[in-house]
PDB file of C-alpha atoms and ligand atoms in Angstrom:
ATOM      1  CA  UNK Q   1      -0.148   0.061   0.356  1.00 40.00           C
ATOM      2  CA  UNK Q   2       1.056   3.167  -1.255  1.00 42.00           C
ATOM      3  CA  UNK Q   3       1.609   5.848   1.985  1.00 43.00           C
ATOM      4  CA  UNK Q   4      -0.755   9.031   1.711  1.00 42.00           C
ATOM      5  CA  UNK Q   5       0.307  11.972   0.552  1.00 42.00           C
ATOM      6  CA  UNK Q   6      -0.759  15.147   1.958  1.00 42.00           C
ATOM      7  CA  UNK Q   7      -2.715  17.919  -0.028  1.00 43.00           C
ATOM      8  CA  UNK Q   8       0.610  19.332  -1.396  1.00 42.00           C
ATOM      9  CA  UNK Q   9      -2.572  22.927  -2.141  1.00 43.00           C
ATOM     10  CA  UNK Q  10      -3.044  22.754   2.027  1.00 45.00           C
ATOM     11  CA  UNK Q  11       0.375  21.663   3.375  1.00 47.00           C
ATOM     12  CA  UNK Q  12      -0.569  21.908   7.060  1.00 50.00           C
ATOM     13  CA  UNK Q  13      -3.414  19.734   6.141  1.00 55.00           C
ATOM     14  CA  UNK Q  14      -5.308  18.507   9.424  1.00 78.00           C
ATOM     15  CA  UNK Q  15      -2.208  19.413  11.730  1.00 95.00           C
ATOM     16  CA  UNK Q  16      -3.823  22.321  12.645  1.00 97.00           C
ATOM     17  CA  UNK Q  17      -7.285  20.357  13.438  1.00 97.00           C
ATOM     18  CA  UNK Q  18      -4.479  17.804  15.130  1.00 97.00           C
ATOM     19  CA  UNK Q  19      -2.959  20.111  17.776  1.00 98.00           C
ATOM     20  CA  UNK Q  20      -5.863  21.683  18.732  1.00 98.00           C
ATOM     21  CA  UNK Q  21      -6.991  17.929  19.863  1.00 98.00           C
ATOM     22  CA  UNK Q  22      -4.365  17.603  21.895  1.00 98.00           C
ATOM     23  CA  UNK Q  23      -3.707  20.969  23.460  1.00 98.00           C
ATOM     24  CA  UNK Q  24      -7.680  20.889  24.066  1.00 98.00           C
ATOM     25  CA  UNK Q  25      -6.326  17.374  25.886  1.00 98.00           C
ATOM     26  CA  UNK Q  26      -3.427  18.737  27.789  1.00 98.00           C
ATOM     27  CA  UNK Q  27      -5.797  21.352  29.297  1.00 98.00           C
ATOM     28  CA  UNK Q  28      -8.240  18.573  30.538  1.00 98.00           C
ATOM     29  CA  UNK Q  29      -5.436  16.997  31.705  1.00 98.00           C
ATOM     30  CA  UNK Q  30      -3.704  19.570  33.938  1.00 98.00           C
ATOM     31  CA  UNK Q  31      -7.342  20.464  35.170  1.00 98.00           C
ATOM     32  CA  UNK Q  32      -8.009  16.946  36.825  1.00 98.00           C
ATOM     33  CA  UNK Q  33      -4.450  16.912  38.374  1.00 98.00           C
ATOM     34  CA  UNK Q  34      -4.458  19.766  40.205  1.00 98.00           C
ATOM     35  CA  UNK Q  35      -8.979  19.388  40.571  1.00 98.00           C
ATOM     36  CA  UNK Q  36      -9.185  22.350  39.010  1.00 98.00           C
ATOM     37  CA  UNK Q  37     -12.699  22.502  36.519  1.00 98.00           C
ATOM     38  CA  UNK Q  38     -12.119  22.317  33.043  1.00 97.00           C
ATOM     39  CA  UNK Q  39     -14.726  24.612  32.133  1.00 98.00           C
ATOM     40  CA  UNK Q  40     -13.118  27.007  34.341  1.00 98.00           C
ATOM     41  CA  UNK Q  41     -10.035  27.494  31.591  1.00 98.00           C
ATOM     42  CA  UNK Q  42     -10.735  28.788  28.149  1.00 98.00           C
ATOM     43  CA  UNK Q  43      -8.030  28.668  25.764  1.00 98.00           C
ATOM     44  CA  UNK Q  44      -6.434  31.377  23.675  1.00 99.00           C
ATOM     45  CA  UNK Q  45      -5.049  30.214  20.137  1.00 98.00           C
ATOM     46  CA  UNK Q  46      -2.368  32.398  19.277  1.00 98.00           C
ATOM     47  CA  UNK Q  47      -2.268  33.671  15.595  1.00 98.00           C
ATOM     48  CA  UNK Q  48       0.443  35.892  15.562  1.00 98.00           C
ATOM     49  CA  UNK Q  49       2.051  35.313  12.237  1.00 97.00           C
ATOM     50  CA  UNK Q  50      -0.054  32.839  10.570  1.00 97.00           C
ATOM     51  CA  UNK Q  51      -2.858  33.622   7.717  1.00 97.00           C
ATOM     52  CA  UNK Q  52      -6.374  33.637   7.614  1.00 98.00           C
ATOM     53  CA  UNK Q  53      -6.012  30.070   5.797  1.00 97.00           C
ATOM     54  CA  UNK Q  54      -4.585  28.781   9.720  1.00 97.00           C
ATOM     55  CA  UNK Q  55      -7.164  30.442  12.207  1.00 98.00           C
ATOM     56  CA  UNK Q  56      -9.981  28.990   8.781  1.00 98.00           C
ATOM     57  CA  UNK Q  57      -8.762  25.323  10.169  1.00 98.00           C
ATOM     58  CA  UNK Q  58      -8.800  25.865  13.768  1.00 98.00           C
ATOM     59  CA  UNK Q  59     -12.244  27.745  13.605  1.00 98.00           C
ATOM     60  CA  UNK Q  60     -13.352  24.283  11.581  1.00 98.00           C
ATOM     61  CA  UNK Q  61     -11.947  22.722  14.463  1.00 98.00           C
ATOM     62  CA  UNK Q  62     -13.971  24.301  17.636  1.00 98.00           C
ATOM     63  CA  UNK Q  63     -12.351  27.183  17.874  1.00 98.00           C
ATOM     64  CA  UNK Q  64     -14.154  30.250  18.588  1.00 98.00           C
ATOM     65  CA  UNK Q  65     -11.320  32.721  20.391  1.00 98.00           C
ATOM     66  CA  UNK Q  66      -7.836  34.329  18.598  1.00 99.00           C
ATOM     67  CA  UNK Q  67      -5.165  36.043  20.048  1.00 98.00           C
ATOM     68  CA  UNK Q  68      -2.722  38.387  17.662  1.00 98.00           C
ATOM     69  CA  UNK Q  69       0.166  41.016  18.988  1.00 98.00           C
ATOM     70  CA  UNK Q  70       0.314  43.384  15.611  1.00 98.00           C
ATOM     71  CA  UNK Q  71      -2.823  45.270  14.716  1.00 98.00           C
ATOM     72  CA  UNK Q  72      -2.399  45.774  11.192  1.00 98.00           C
ATOM     73  CA  UNK Q  73      -1.721  42.204  10.625  1.00 98.00           C
ATOM     74  CA  UNK Q  74      -4.243  41.362  12.742  1.00 98.00           C
ATOM     75  CA  UNK Q  75      -7.028  43.981  11.176  1.00 98.00           C
ATOM     76  CA  UNK Q  76      -5.970  42.207   7.939  1.00 98.00           C
ATOM     77  CA  UNK Q  77      -7.248  38.782   8.937  1.00 98.00           C
ATOM     78  CA  UNK Q  78      -9.960  40.273  10.307  1.00 98.00           C
ATOM     79  CA  UNK Q  79     -11.201  41.328   7.325  1.00 98.00           C
ATOM     80  CA  UNK Q  80     -10.733  37.997   5.396  1.00 98.00           C
ATOM     81  CA  UNK Q  81     -12.241  36.493   7.931  1.00 98.00           C
ATOM     82  CA  UNK Q  82     -15.170  38.791   8.563  1.00 98.00           C
ATOM     83  CA  UNK Q  83     -18.173  36.114   7.804  1.00 98.00           C
ATOM     84  CA  UNK Q  84     -16.492  34.144  11.358  1.00 98.00           C
ATOM     85  CA  UNK Q  85     -17.670  34.800  14.437  1.00 98.00           C
ATOM     86  CA  UNK Q  86     -14.292  34.327  15.923  1.00 98.00           C
ATOM     87  CA  UNK Q  87     -13.878  36.958  19.338  1.00 98.00           C
ATOM     88  CA  UNK Q  88     -10.358  38.981  19.004  1.00 99.00           C
ATOM     89  CA  UNK Q  89      -8.215  39.238  21.786  1.00 99.00           C
ATOM     90  CA  UNK Q  90      -5.020  41.895  21.331  1.00 99.00           C
ATOM     91  CA  UNK Q  91      -2.123  40.457  23.298  1.00 98.00           C
ATOM     92  CA  UNK Q  92       0.909  42.480  21.810  1.00 98.00           C
ATOM     93  CA  UNK Q  93       2.688  46.097  23.173  1.00 97.00           C
ATOM     94  CA  UNK Q  94       0.384  48.759  23.097  1.00 98.00           C
ATOM     95  CA  UNK Q  95       1.671  52.025  21.384  1.00 97.00           C
ATOM     96  CA  UNK Q  96      -0.343  55.508  21.194  1.00 98.00           C
ATOM     97  CA  UNK Q  97      -1.064  55.642  18.188  1.00 98.00           C
ATOM     98  CA  UNK Q  98      -2.675  52.371  17.386  1.00 98.00           C
ATOM     99  CA  UNK Q  99      -4.987  52.229  20.815  1.00 98.00           C
ATOM    100  CA  UNK Q 100      -7.973  53.221  17.971  1.00 98.00           C
ATOM    101  CA  UNK Q 101      -7.334  50.246  15.833  1.00 98.00           C
ATOM    102  CA  UNK Q 102      -7.539  48.061  18.772  1.00 98.00           C
ATOM    103  CA  UNK Q 103     -10.622  49.725  20.578  1.00 98.00           C
ATOM    104  CA  UNK Q 104     -12.642  49.721  17.139  1.00 98.00           C
ATOM    105  CA  UNK Q 105     -11.485  46.322  16.511  1.00 98.00           C
ATOM    106  CA  UNK Q 106     -11.136  43.407  19.173  1.00 98.00           C
ATOM    107  CA  UNK Q 107     -13.541  42.661  22.212  1.00 98.00           C
ATOM    108  CA  UNK Q 108     -10.312  42.147  24.086  1.00 99.00           C
ATOM    109  CA  UNK Q 109      -7.149  43.288  25.386  1.00 98.00           C
ATOM    110  CA  UNK Q 110      -4.426  41.627  27.576  1.00 98.00           C
ATOM    111  CA  UNK Q 111      -1.003  43.763  27.706  1.00 98.00           C
ATOM    112  CA  UNK Q 112      -2.293  47.508  29.492  1.00 98.00           C
ATOM    113  CA  UNK Q 113       0.389  48.448  31.189  1.00 98.00           C
ATOM    114  CA  UNK Q 114      -0.134  51.919  31.419  1.00 97.00           C
ATOM    115  CA  UNK Q 115      -3.060  54.869  32.195  1.00 97.00           C
ATOM    116  CA  UNK Q 116      -2.562  56.591  29.794  1.00 98.00           C
ATOM    117  CA  UNK Q 117      -3.475  53.940  27.479  1.00 98.00           C
ATOM    118  CA  UNK Q 118      -6.397  52.490  29.088  1.00 98.00           C
ATOM    119  CA  UNK Q 119      -7.706  56.124  28.724  1.00 98.00           C
ATOM    120  CA  UNK Q 120      -7.143  56.336  25.061  1.00 98.00           C
ATOM    121  CA  UNK Q 121      -9.034  52.579  24.970  1.00 98.00           C
ATOM    122  CA  UNK Q 122     -11.627  54.022  26.546  1.00 98.00           C
ATOM    123  CA  UNK Q 123     -12.258  57.586  25.030  1.00 98.00           C
ATOM    124  CA  UNK Q 124     -11.763  55.313  21.990  1.00 98.00           C
ATOM    125  CA  UNK Q 125     -14.055  52.401  22.195  1.00 98.00           C
ATOM    126  CA  UNK Q 126     -16.938  52.865  19.470  1.00 98.00           C
ATOM    127  CA  UNK Q 127     -19.972  52.987  21.651  1.00 97.00           C
ATOM    128  CA  UNK Q 128     -22.408  51.297  19.649  1.00 98.00           C
ATOM    129  CA  UNK Q 129     -19.346  48.709  21.264  1.00 98.00           C
ATOM    130  CA  UNK Q 130     -19.658  46.738  24.297  1.00 98.00           C
ATOM    131  CA  UNK Q 131     -17.083  47.958  26.911  1.00 98.00           C
ATOM    132  CA  UNK Q 132     -13.852  46.322  25.909  1.00 98.00           C
ATOM    133  CA  UNK Q 133     -13.012  43.863  28.150  1.00 98.00           C
ATOM    134  CA  UNK Q 134      -9.043  44.153  29.862  1.00 98.00           C
ATOM    135  CA  UNK Q 135      -6.524  42.261  31.726  1.00 98.00           C
ATOM    136  CA  UNK Q 136      -3.436  44.379  33.247  1.00 98.00           C
ATOM    137  CA  UNK Q 137      -0.068  42.877  32.454  1.00 98.00           C
ATOM    138  CA  UNK Q 138       1.983  42.435  34.774  1.00 98.00           C
ATOM    139  CA  UNK Q 139       5.586  42.240  35.015  1.00 97.00           C
ATOM    140  CA  UNK Q 140       5.744  39.404  37.585  1.00 95.00           C
ATOM    141  CA  UNK Q 141       9.500  38.863  37.322  1.00 93.00           C
ATOM    142  CA  UNK Q 142      10.509  42.416  37.409  1.00 92.00           C
ATOM    143  CA  UNK Q 143      12.275  42.016  34.450  1.00 91.00           C
ATOM    144  CA  UNK Q 144      14.107  45.714  32.911  1.00 90.00           C
ATOM    145  CA  UNK Q 145      13.436  45.224  29.526  1.00 85.00           C
ATOM    146  CA  UNK Q 146      10.200  43.591  29.970  1.00 89.00           C
ATOM    147  CA  UNK Q 147       6.531  45.135  29.646  1.00 95.00           C
ATOM    148  CA  UNK Q 148       3.810  45.353  32.290  1.00 97.00           C
ATOM    149  CA  UNK Q 149       3.590  46.835  35.868  1.00 97.00           C
ATOM    150  CA  UNK Q 150       5.607  45.978  38.969  1.00 95.00           C
ATOM    151  CA  UNK Q 151       3.227  44.435  41.441  1.00 95.00           C
ATOM    152  CA  UNK Q 152       3.509  47.435  44.195  1.00 96.00           C
ATOM    153  CA  UNK Q 153       1.661  49.751  41.732  1.00 96.00           C
ATOM    154  CA  UNK Q 154      -1.346  46.774  41.001  1.00 97.00           C
ATOM    155  CA  UNK Q 155      -3.849  48.786  43.082  1.00 96.00           C
ATOM    156  CA  UNK Q 156      -3.687  51.744  42.662  1.00 96.00           C
ATOM    157  CA  UNK Q 157      -4.131  50.741  38.487  1.00 97.00           C
ATOM    158  CA  UNK Q 158      -6.430  48.390  39.750  1.00 97.00           C
ATOM    159  CA  UNK Q 159      -8.886  51.198  41.378  1.00 96.00           C
ATOM    160  CA  UNK Q 160      -7.957  54.021  38.570  1.00 97.00           C
ATOM    161  CA  UNK Q 161      -9.194  51.974  35.659  1.00 97.00           C
ATOM    162  CA  UNK Q 162     -12.549  51.362  37.377  1.00 95.00           C
ATOM    163  CA  UNK Q 163     -13.744  55.474  36.557  1.00 96.00           C
ATOM    164  CA  UNK Q 164     -14.362  54.573  32.282  1.00 98.00           C
ATOM    165  CA  UNK Q 165     -17.952  52.387  32.085  1.00 97.00           C
ATOM    166  CA  UNK Q 166     -16.272  51.683  28.635  1.00 98.00           C
ATOM    167  CA  UNK Q 167     -13.644  49.561  29.888  1.00 98.00           C
ATOM    168  CA  UNK Q 168     -14.643  46.214  31.758  1.00 98.00           C
ATOM    169  CA  UNK Q 169     -11.379  45.098  33.816  1.00 98.00           C
ATOM    170  CA  UNK Q 170     -12.029  40.921  34.309  1.00 98.00           C
ATOM    171  CA  UNK Q 171      -7.939  40.146  35.341  1.00 98.00           C
ATOM    172  CA  UNK Q 172      -4.400  39.770  34.726  1.00 98.00           C
ATOM    173  CA  UNK Q 173      -1.494  38.886  32.264  1.00 98.00           C
ATOM    174  CA  UNK Q 174       1.669  37.401  32.856  1.00 97.00           C
ATOM    175  CA  UNK Q 175       4.566  36.175  30.862  1.00 96.00           C
ATOM    176  CA  UNK Q 176       7.166  35.096  33.075  1.00 94.00           C
ATOM    177  CA  UNK Q 177      10.691  34.664  32.503  1.00 91.00           C
ATOM    178  CA  UNK Q 178      11.280  31.735  31.078  1.00 83.00           C
ATOM    179  CA  UNK Q 179      12.530  28.889  32.894  1.00 79.00           C
ATOM    180  CA  UNK Q 180      11.607  29.565  36.409  1.00 72.00           C
ATOM    181  CA  UNK Q 181       7.691  30.236  35.867  1.00 83.00           C
ATOM    182  CA  UNK Q 182       6.221  28.454  38.874  1.00 94.00           C
ATOM    183  CA  UNK Q 183       6.785  30.704  41.515  1.00 95.00           C
ATOM    184  CA  UNK Q 184       6.126  33.426  39.321  1.00 96.00           C
ATOM    185  CA  UNK Q 185       2.809  31.791  38.863  1.00 97.00           C
ATOM    186  CA  UNK Q 186       2.297  31.306  42.394  1.00 98.00           C
ATOM    187  CA  UNK Q 187       2.492  35.256  42.970  1.00 97.00           C
ATOM    188  CA  UNK Q 188      -0.354  36.145  40.533  1.00 98.00           C
ATOM    189  CA  UNK Q 189      -2.542  33.465  42.108  1.00 98.00           C
ATOM    190  CA  UNK Q 190      -1.726  35.336  45.327  1.00 98.00           C
ATOM    191  CA  UNK Q 191      -2.953  39.396  43.890  1.00 98.00           C
ATOM    192  CA  UNK Q 192      -5.147  37.327  41.775  1.00 98.00           C
ATOM    193  CA  UNK Q 193      -6.851  35.728  44.603  1.00 98.00           C
ATOM    194  CA  UNK Q 194      -6.664  39.107  47.101  1.00 97.00           C
ATOM    195  CA  UNK Q 195      -8.413  41.859  44.602  1.00 97.00           C
ATOM    196  CA  UNK Q 196     -11.226  39.423  43.301  1.00 96.00           C
ATOM    197  CA  UNK Q 197     -11.776  38.999  47.153  1.00 96.00           C
ATOM    198  CA  UNK Q 198     -12.059  42.330  48.057  1.00 95.00           C
ATOM    199  CA  UNK Q 199     -14.912  42.510  45.799  1.00 93.00           C
ATOM    200  CA  UNK Q 200     -13.750  46.047  44.267  1.00 91.00           C
ATOM    201  CA  UNK Q 201     -13.644  45.123  40.786  1.00 93.00           C
ATOM    202  CA  UNK Q 202     -17.053  43.263  40.087  1.00 93.00           C
ATOM    203  CA  UNK Q 203     -15.789  41.484  37.022  1.00 97.00           C
ATOM    204  CA  UNK Q 204     -12.666  39.928  37.526  1.00 98.00           C
ATOM    205  CA  UNK Q 205     -12.365  36.425  36.804  1.00 98.00           C
ATOM    206  CA  UNK Q 206      -9.286  36.562  34.441  1.00 98.00           C
ATOM    207  CA  UNK Q 207      -5.797  34.949  34.760  1.00 98.00           C
ATOM    208  CA  UNK Q 208      -4.671  35.116  31.637  1.00 98.00           C
ATOM    209  CA  UNK Q 209      -0.925  33.371  32.238  1.00 98.00           C
ATOM    210  CA  UNK Q 210       0.689  29.931  30.710  1.00 97.00           C
ATOM    211  CA  UNK Q 211       1.689  29.280  26.744  1.00 97.00           C
ATOM    212  CA  UNK Q 212       3.062  26.292  24.804  1.00 97.00           C
ATOM    213  CA  UNK Q 213       5.712  25.359  27.298  1.00 95.00           C
ATOM    214  CA  UNK Q 214       4.164  25.988  30.636  1.00 96.00           C
ATOM    215  CA  UNK Q 215       0.670  25.518  30.760  1.00 97.00           C
ATOM    216  CA  UNK Q 216       0.304  22.776  33.005  1.00 97.00           C
ATOM    217  CA  UNK Q 217       2.490  24.719  35.888  1.00 97.00           C
ATOM    218  CA  UNK Q 218      -0.487  27.752  35.096  1.00 97.00           C
ATOM    219  CA  UNK Q 219      -3.772  26.002  35.673  1.00 98.00           C
ATOM    220  CA  UNK Q 220      -1.854  23.960  38.696  1.00 98.00           C
ATOM    221  CA  UNK Q 221      -1.718  28.020  39.713  1.00 98.00           C
ATOM    222  CA  UNK Q 222      -4.838  28.652  38.882  1.00 98.00           C
ATOM    223  CA  UNK Q 223      -4.543  30.197  35.061  1.00 98.00           C
ATOM    224  CA  UNK Q 224      -7.956  30.515  33.371  1.00 98.00           C
ATOM    225  CA  UNK Q 225      -6.305  31.503  29.518  1.00 98.00           C
ATOM    226  CA  UNK Q 226      -3.623  29.872  28.444  1.00 98.00           C
ATOM    227  CA  UNK Q 227      -2.513  31.442  25.502  1.00 98.00           C
ATOM    228  CA  UNK Q 228      -1.009  28.952  23.465  1.00 98.00           C
ATOM    229  CA  UNK Q 229       0.743  29.832  19.586  1.00 98.00           C
ATOM    230  CA  UNK Q 230       3.495  27.127  18.502  1.00 98.00           C
ATOM    231  CA  UNK Q 231       1.849  24.140  19.683  1.00 98.00           C
ATOM    232  CA  UNK Q 232      -1.410  24.713  17.768  1.00 98.00           C
ATOM    233  CA  UNK Q 233      -0.146  26.057  14.204  1.00 98.00           C
ATOM    234  CA  UNK Q 234       3.412  25.228  14.769  1.00 96.00           C
ATOM    235  CA  UNK Q 235       6.725  27.042  14.816  1.00 94.00           C
ATOM    236  CA  UNK Q 236       6.624  30.620  12.890  1.00 92.00           C
ATOM    237  CA  UNK Q 237       8.820  32.410  10.853  1.00 83.00           C
ATOM    238  CA  UNK Q 238       9.967  35.515  12.045  1.00 74.00           C
TER     239      UNK Q 238
HETATM  240  C1  LIG L   1       2.893  34.090  21.392  1.00 78.53           C
HETATM  241  C2  LIG L   1       2.242  34.430  21.915  1.00 78.53           C
HETATM  242  C3  LIG L   1       1.918  33.680  22.916  1.00 78.53           C
HETATM  243  C4  LIG L   1       2.351  32.018  23.165  1.00 78.53           C
HETATM  244  O1  LIG L   1       3.590  31.702  22.982  1.00 78.53           O
HETATM  245  P1  LIG L   1       3.364  30.118  22.276  1.00 78.53           P
HETATM  246  O2  LIG L   1       5.300  29.969  22.840  1.00 78.53           O
HETATM  247  O3  LIG L   1       3.855  30.295  20.319  1.00 78.53           O
HETATM  248  O4  LIG L   1       2.999  29.418  22.671  1.00 78.53           O
HETATM  249  C5  LIG L   1       1.369  33.611  24.051  1.00 78.53           C
HETATM  250  N1  LIG L   1       1.030  35.357  24.939  1.00 78.53           N
HETATM  251  C6  LIG L   1       1.778  35.924  24.504  1.00 78.53           C
HETATM  252  C7  LIG L   1       1.633  37.756  24.404  1.00 78.53           C
HETATM  253  C8  LIG L   1       2.620  36.008  22.903  1.00 78.53           C
HETATM  254  O5  LIG L   1       2.631  36.792  22.529  1.00 78.53           O
END
């Protein structure tokens, strides 16, 4: 019997579908291992540097939330995919001159770390759209070159963000230093729980942490949204 070859017109074939299945199994297993309800953990498929056809394949396999890091690249894909009911999340660094495009096109932003940026997003959020869901990015390892606020600034930042009804503060996001992520994830879980229990933030339900390499550790530490790129779509061209 000859080996069945992949369709050359669609080189990724059913690979994305199979990868998604495996990532969802990893999430379920991690939830089971750590006594978490799997329904409380959602998967954000990070599609940066991958084309619309890859997103279609993931969408057709049941994936609905997609994360993008570059505004123009994302908007190009949104235009190609406007007929699909996708929820778009912005997860990259935010430049001031991009806030309008973000406020007009995304449902979620995970990478807010300056009040000035939050204010622009609030003022530029179109009135006909629901409030923009927002996570505060934390620089949990206090790395000099990394985006995100320090933990010491968090409580003030949370209170200041409540002033804009166009923004709905949903939680926290972090990208820990490669390697030593468990202690960092635990610190995130602690502050997340503290703010949640303080009751000052009614919609605070999202702890966005964990990527391809460390999603199990993040789930062990309370993550409610893992952001996975490589293990769904394959390696990115740089
Ligand atoms: C690229 C990216 C991811 C996905 O990382 P992988 O290692 O490819 O899973 C997650 N979060 C953010 C903020 C990213 O920029």
